[in-house]
């Protein structure tokens, strides 16, 4: 998976050409097609897998006559004008599921402490229904009454740095300074995810939006780093304060160091500033940036820097998609200065340390 061509979809004026790198980012206003693009890449790279899933769901082989119906159901809306033009770019041997897609719907999916089975949400996009199936299967194999995020519950392949991971947990799952542990309990209506603070249960319905968002994201990241080659995330910043967003970004970098490819969409100023910092420093500055600002361990940073391939950033706006991976934020042109209008670089940077590193190793000096 490298060069992707998307054609035959009605919401863009021209075919999309997406060049995936280990870190690929979509930015732009709501409704500009970022999720549609992510879902389309998922479909084109795994068309055989998706068709086999529909064969299981509908009980019949997906032939040419059923393709339009399948695509409408896949996206949750009718946007594919020319199925032949879209699917001619599909990978022909995409039988294996290699992409974990973590959707923006994750907050409401966990609202009552458990994920709905896919058949309970038939009108949702395919990637959302698939995500619930994956989460239910893995949660069903977790022991009850134990902290879900304990290292022993995850294979070595799944383990990303628990130093960083514990920082994420501590920054999100606390109440008035007291840590909240996440566990499964059995209830009369079945298993439920709950929080526990000082032997008192905190049901998911009492969690903050950010805490619900973060559970699916963190659980999904552990699943993704263990089994999947690609992890697609819609808006990883949802509901999270700035420091937690920095920790999440650090986890994504750790996954990349483990050989995973990450694609995410975002509206977060914090994520944009971190992307700007990575894009703005010379390669020799990456080691210090990853170590001192993101807090990654030296062996992780060594892997990252040795295999660093830069980043791909695409701006979705006004039915046009523009590659802004190499925008110079110091140019006078507004579209360059503000990464296509999505970033406001007039404000303060996240941290003095970030400014110091970028200033020392800037490509533009």
Coordinates of C-alpha atoms in Angstrom, one line a residue:
X1 CA 0.0 0.0 0.0
X2 CA 1.7 3.2 -1.2
X3 CA 0.1 5.1 -4.1
X4 CA -3.7 5.2 -3.9
X5 CA -6.0 6.5 -6.6
X6 CA -9.7 7.2 -5.8
X7 CA -12.0 7.8 -8.7
X8 CA -15.8 7.6 -9.2
X9 CA -16.9 9.3 -6.0
X10 CA -19.2 12.3 -6.4
X11 CA -18.0 14.6 -3.6
X12 CA -14.7 15.6 -5.3
X13 CA -14.1 17.4 -8.5
X14 CA -11.0 15.4 -9.4
X15 CA -9.7 11.9 -8.7
X16 CA -7.6 11.7 -5.5
X17 CA -4.0 10.7 -5.5
X18 CA -2.8 9.8 -2.0
X19 CA 0.8 8.8 -1.3
X20 CA 0.8 6.9 2.0
X21 CA 3.8 7.1 4.3
X22 CA 4.2 5.5 7.7
X23 CA 2.6 8.8 9.0
X24 CA -0.3 10.1 6.8
X25 CA -2.6 12.9 8.0
X26 CA -5.9 14.3 6.6
X27 CA -6.9 17.8 7.7
X28 CA -9.8 20.0 6.7
X29 CA -13.3 21.1 7.6
X30 CA -16.1 18.8 8.7
X31 CA -17.9 17.2 5.7
X32 CA -15.0 17.7 3.3
X33 CA -14.6 14.0 2.8
X34 CA -11.7 12.9 5.1
X35 CA -13.6 9.9 6.4
X36 CA -14.8 9.0 3.0
X37 CA -11.2 9.0 1.7
X38 CA -10.1 6.8 4.7
X39 CA -12.9 4.4 4.2
X40 CA -12.2 4.2 0.5
X41 CA -8.6 3.3 1.0
X42 CA -9.8 0.6 3.5
X43 CA -12.1 -0.8 0.8
X44 CA -9.7 -0.6 -2.1
X45 CA -6.9 -2.3 -0.2
X46 CA -9.1 -5.1 1.2
X47 CA -11.9 -5.5 -1.4
X48 CA -12.0 -9.3 -1.3
X49 CA -12.1 -9.2 2.5
X50 CA -15.0 -6.8 2.5
X51 CA -16.9 -8.7 -0.1
X52 CA -16.4 -11.9 1.9
X53 CA -17.8 -10.1 5.0
X54 CA -20.9 -9.1 3.0
X55 CA -21.3 -12.7 1.7
X56 CA -21.4 -13.7 5.3
X57 CA -23.9 -11.0 6.2
X58 CA -26.2 -11.3 3.2
X59 CA -25.8 -15.0 2.6
X60 CA -24.9 -14.6 -1.0
X61 CA -21.9 -14.1 -3.2
X62 CA -21.3 -10.4 -4.1
X63 CA -21.6 -10.3 -7.9
X64 CA -21.6 -7.2 -10.2
X65 CA -25.3 -6.6 -9.7
X66 CA -24.9 -6.3 -5.9
X67 CA -21.9 -4.0 -6.0
X68 CA -23.9 -0.7 -6.0
X69 CA -26.0 -1.9 -3.0
X70 CA -22.8 -3.0 -1.2
X71 CA -21.1 0.3 -1.7
X72 CA -24.1 2.3 -0.5
X73 CA -24.2 0.1 2.6
X74 CA -20.4 0.3 3.1
X75 CA -20.3 4.1 3.2
X76 CA -23.7 4.5 4.8
X77 CA -24.8 6.8 1.9
X78 CA -25.0 6.7 -1.9
X79 CA -21.9 8.7 -3.1
X80 CA -20.3 6.3 -5.6
X81 CA -21.4 7.4 -9.0
X82 CA -19.2 5.1 -11.0
X83 CA -18.4 1.8 -9.2
X84 CA -16.3 0.5 -12.1
X85 CA -14.1 3.6 -12.0
X86 CA -13.7 3.2 -8.2
X87 CA -13.0 -0.5 -8.1
X88 CA -10.6 -0.6 -11.0
X89 CA -8.0 0.7 -8.5
X90 CA -8.8 -2.0 -6.0
X91 CA -6.1 -4.4 -4.8
X92 CA -6.9 -7.8 -6.5
X93 CA -5.6 -10.0 -3.7
X94 CA -6.9 -8.0 -0.7
X95 CA -8.3 -11.1 1.2
X96 CA -6.5 -10.4 4.4
X97 CA -7.7 -7.8 6.9
X98 CA -4.6 -5.6 7.4
X99 CA -6.2 -2.3 8.5
X100 CA -7.7 -1.6 11.9
X101 CA -10.1 1.4 11.5
X102 CA -10.9 3.3 14.7
X103 CA -14.0 5.5 13.8
X104 CA -15.1 8.8 15.3
X105 CA -18.3 7.0 16.4
X106 CA -16.4 5.3 19.3
X107 CA -17.8 7.6 22.0
X108 CA -21.5 6.6 21.4
X109 CA -20.6 2.9 20.7
X110 CA -19.4 2.4 24.3
X111 CA -22.1 4.6 25.9
X112 CA -23.6 1.8 28.0
X113 CA -20.4 0.0 28.8
X114 CA -20.5 -2.5 26.0
X115 CA -20.3 -2.4 22.2
X116 CA -23.4 -3.1 20.1
X117 CA -23.2 -6.1 17.8
X118 CA -22.9 -5.1 14.2
X119 CA -26.4 -6.3 13.3
X120 CA -27.8 -3.8 15.8
X121 CA -26.5 -0.8 13.8
X122 CA -27.1 -1.8 10.2
X123 CA -27.2 1.7 8.8
X124 CA -23.8 2.7 10.2
X125 CA -20.8 2.6 7.8
X126 CA -19.1 -0.8 7.4
X127 CA -15.9 0.3 9.3
X128 CA -18.0 1.2 12.4
X129 CA -19.8 -2.2 12.4
X130 CA -16.5 -4.0 11.8
X131 CA -14.9 -2.1 14.7
X132 CA -17.6 -3.2 17.1
X133 CA -17.1 -6.8 16.1
X134 CA -13.4 -6.6 16.7
X135 CA -13.8 -4.9 20.1
X136 CA -16.5 -7.4 21.2
X137 CA -14.3 -10.4 20.3
X138 CA -11.2 -9.1 22.1
X139 CA -13.2 -7.9 25.1
X140 CA -14.9 -11.2 25.3
X141 CA -11.5 -12.9 25.9
X142 CA -10.5 -10.5 28.7
X143 CA -10.7 -11.7 32.3
X144 CA -13.2 -10.0 34.6
X145 CA -12.3 -8.0 37.7
X146 CA -8.7 -7.2 36.4
X147 CA -7.3 -4.0 35.0
X148 CA -7.8 -4.3 31.3
X149 CA -4.6 -2.4 30.5
X150 CA -2.3 -4.6 32.5
X151 CA 0.7 -5.7 30.5
X152 CA 0.1 -9.4 31.1
X153 CA -3.2 -9.2 29.1
X154 CA -1.4 -8.3 25.9
X155 CA 1.1 -10.1 23.8
X156 CA 4.6 -8.7 23.3
X157 CA 3.7 -7.7 19.7
X158 CA 1.0 -5.5 21.2
X159 CA 3.1 -3.8 23.8
X160 CA 4.0 -0.2 23.2
X161 CA 5.9 1.6 25.9
X162 CA 4.1 1.4 29.1
X163 CA 5.9 4.4 30.4
X164 CA 4.1 6.5 27.8
X165 CA 0.9 4.4 28.0
X166 CA 0.7 4.9 31.8
X167 CA 1.1 8.7 31.3
X168 CA -1.9 8.6 29.0
X169 CA -3.9 6.6 31.5
X170 CA -2.9 8.9 34.4
X171 CA -3.8 12.0 32.4
X172 CA -7.2 10.8 31.4
X173 CA -8.5 8.3 34.0
X174 CA -8.4 10.2 37.2
X175 CA -11.0 11.8 39.4
X176 CA -9.9 14.6 41.8
X177 CA -6.3 13.2 41.6
X178 CA -7.3 9.6 42.3
X179 CA -6.5 7.1 39.5
X180 CA -9.4 5.1 38.0
X181 CA -8.7 1.6 36.9
X182 CA -10.6 0.1 33.9
X183 CA -12.0 -3.4 34.2
X184 CA -14.7 -5.8 33.2
X185 CA -17.4 -6.9 35.5
X186 CA -20.3 -9.3 35.1
X187 CA -23.7 -7.8 35.5
X188 CA -27.2 -9.4 35.3
X189 CA -27.4 -8.1 31.7
X190 CA -23.9 -9.4 30.7
X191 CA -20.3 -8.1 30.9
X192 CA -19.7 -4.4 31.2
X193 CA -16.7 -2.1 31.1
X194 CA -16.5 0.0 34.3
X195 CA -14.1 2.3 36.1
X196 CA -13.0 1.6 39.7
X197 CA -11.9 4.2 42.2
X198 CA -11.1 3.1 45.7
X199 CA -13.3 0.0 45.4
X200 CA -16.2 2.0 44.0
X201 CA -17.5 1.3 40.4
X202 CA -17.9 4.2 38.0
X203 CA -20.2 3.1 35.1
X204 CA -19.3 4.2 31.6
X205 CA -22.4 6.4 31.5
X206 CA -20.7 8.5 34.3
X207 CA -17.4 8.9 32.4
X208 CA -16.6 12.1 30.6
X209 CA -16.7 12.1 26.9
X210 CA -13.0 12.1 26.6
X211 CA -12.7 9.0 28.9
X212 CA -15.1 7.1 26.7
X213 CA -13.3 8.2 23.5
X214 CA -10.0 7.3 25.0
X215 CA -10.9 3.8 26.0
X216 CA -11.8 2.7 22.4
X217 CA -8.7 4.5 21.1
X218 CA -6.2 3.0 23.5
X219 CA -7.7 -0.5 23.4
X220 CA -7.7 -0.2 19.6
X221 CA -4.1 0.9 19.5
X222 CA -3.1 -2.1 21.5
X223 CA -5.0 -4.4 19.1
X224 CA -3.6 -2.6 16.1
X225 CA 0.0 -2.8 17.1
X226 CA -0.4 -6.5 17.8
X227 CA -2.2 -7.7 14.7
X228 CA -2.6 -5.1 11.9
X229 CA -0.1 -3.5 9.6
X230 CA -2.2 -0.3 9.3
X231 CA -4.1 1.7 11.8
X232 CA -6.6 4.3 10.6
X233 CA -8.0 6.7 13.2
X234 CA -10.6 9.4 12.9
X235 CA -9.8 12.4 15.1
X236 CA -7.6 10.8 17.8
X237 CA -7.9 14.1 19.8
X238 CA -11.6 13.8 20.5
X239 CA -12.5 14.9 24.0
X240 CA -8.9 15.0 25.2
X241 CA -7.0 17.9 26.7
X242 CA -3.7 19.1 25.1
X243 CA -1.3 17.1 27.3
X244 CA -3.2 13.9 26.7
X245 CA -3.1 14.7 23.0
X246 CA 0.7 14.9 23.2
X247 CA 0.9 11.5 24.9
X248 CA -1.4 10.0 22.2
X249 CA 0.8 11.4 19.5
X250 CA 3.8 9.7 21.3
X251 CA 1.9 6.4 21.2
X252 CA 1.4 6.8 17.5
X253 CA 5.1 7.4 16.9
X254 CA 5.9 4.3 19.0
X255 CA 3.6 2.3 16.8
X256 CA 5.4 3.6 13.7
X257 CA 8.7 2.6 15.3
X258 CA 7.3 -0.9 15.5
X259 CA 6.8 -0.9 11.7
X260 CA 3.1 0.1 11.7
X261 CA 1.6 2.7 9.3
X262 CA -0.7 5.3 10.8
X263 CA -3.3 7.4 9.0
X264 CA -5.4 9.8 11.0
X265 CA -7.7 12.8 10.4
X266 CA -7.6 15.7 12.7
X267 CA -8.9 19.2 13.6
X268 CA -6.6 19.5 16.6
X269 CA -4.3 22.6 16.8
X270 CA -2.1 20.5 19.1
X271 CA -1.7 17.8 16.5
X272 CA -1.1 20.3 13.8
X273 CA 1.7 22.0 15.8
X274 CA 3.3 18.7 16.5
X275 CA 3.2 17.8 12.8
X276 CA 4.6 21.3 12.0
X277 CA 7.5 20.7 14.4
X278 CA 8.3 17.3 12.8
X279 CA 8.1 18.7 9.3
X280 CA 10.2 21.8 10.2
X281 CA 13.3 20.2 11.7
X282 CA 16.2 18.8 9.9
X283 CA 16.7 15.0 10.2
X284 CA 19.4 15.4 12.8
X285 CA 16.9 17.3 15.0
X286 CA 14.4 14.5 15.0
X287 CA 16.3 12.5 17.6
X288 CA 16.2 15.3 20.1
X289 CA 12.6 16.1 19.2
X290 CA 11.4 12.6 19.7
X291 CA 13.5 12.1 22.9
X292 CA 13.0 15.3 24.7
X293 CA 9.6 16.5 23.7
X294 CA 7.7 13.3 23.0
X295 CA 9.6 11.3 25.7
X296 CA 10.3 8.3 23.6
X297 CA 13.0 5.8 24.7
X298 CA 16.3 6.0 22.9
X299 CA 16.0 2.6 21.2
X300 CA 12.6 3.6 19.9
X301 CA 13.9 6.9 18.6
X302 CA 16.8 5.2 16.9
X303 CA 14.4 3.0 14.9
X304 CA 12.2 6.0 14.1
X305 CA 15.0 8.2 12.8
X306 CA 16.8 5.4 10.9
X307 CA 13.7 4.6 8.9
X308 CA 12.1 8.0 8.8
X309 CA 10.3 8.7 5.5
X310 CA 8.7 12.1 6.3
X311 CA 5.0 12.6 6.6
X312 CA 2.1 13.0 4.1
X313 CA -0.4 15.7 4.9
X314 CA -3.5 16.3 2.8
X315 CA -5.8 19.3 3.0
X316 CA -9.5 18.6 2.2
X317 CA -11.4 21.8 1.3
X318 CA -14.0 23.0 -1.3
X319 CA -14.2 19.7 -3.2
X320 CA -10.4 19.8 -3.7
X321 CA -7.7 17.8 -2.0
X322 CA -4.2 19.3 -1.9
X323 CA -0.9 17.7 -0.8
X324 CA 0.5 20.1 1.8
X325 CA 3.2 17.8 3.2
X326 CA 5.9 20.3 2.3
X327 CA 4.3 23.6 3.1
X328 CA 6.6 26.2 4.3
X329 CA 4.9 27.8 7.4
X330 CA 7.2 30.8 7.1
X331 CA 6.0 31.9 3.6
X332 CA 3.9 35.0 3.3
X333 CA 1.3 33.1 1.3
X334 CA -1.6 32.5 3.7
X335 CA -2.3 29.0 2.4
X336 CA 1.3 28.1 3.1
X337 CA 1.6 29.9 6.3
X338 CA -1.4 28.2 7.9
X339 CA -1.2 24.8 6.3
X340 CA -4.1 25.4 4.0
X341 CA -6.0 27.5 6.5
X342 CA -6.3 24.8 9.1
X343 CA -3.6 26.0 11.5
X344 CA -3.2 29.3 13.4
X345 CA 0.5 29.7 13.9
X346 CA 0.1 33.1 15.5
X347 CA -0.6 31.5 18.9
X348 CA 1.9 30.0 21.4
X349 CA 3.5 26.7 20.7
X350 CA 2.7 23.8 22.9
X351 CA 5.8 24.0 25.0
X352 CA 9.0 26.0 25.2
X353 CA 11.0 22.8 24.7
X354 CA 9.2 22.3 21.3
X355 CA 10.1 25.9 20.2
X356 CA 13.7 25.5 21.3
X357 CA 14.2 22.3 19.3
X358 CA 12.5 23.6 16.2
X359 CA 14.5 26.8 16.4
X360 CA 17.7 24.9 16.8
X361 CA 17.1 22.5 13.9
X362 CA 14.8 24.4 11.6
X363 CA 15.1 23.6 7.9
X364 CA 14.5 27.2 7.2
X365 CA 17.5 28.7 9.0

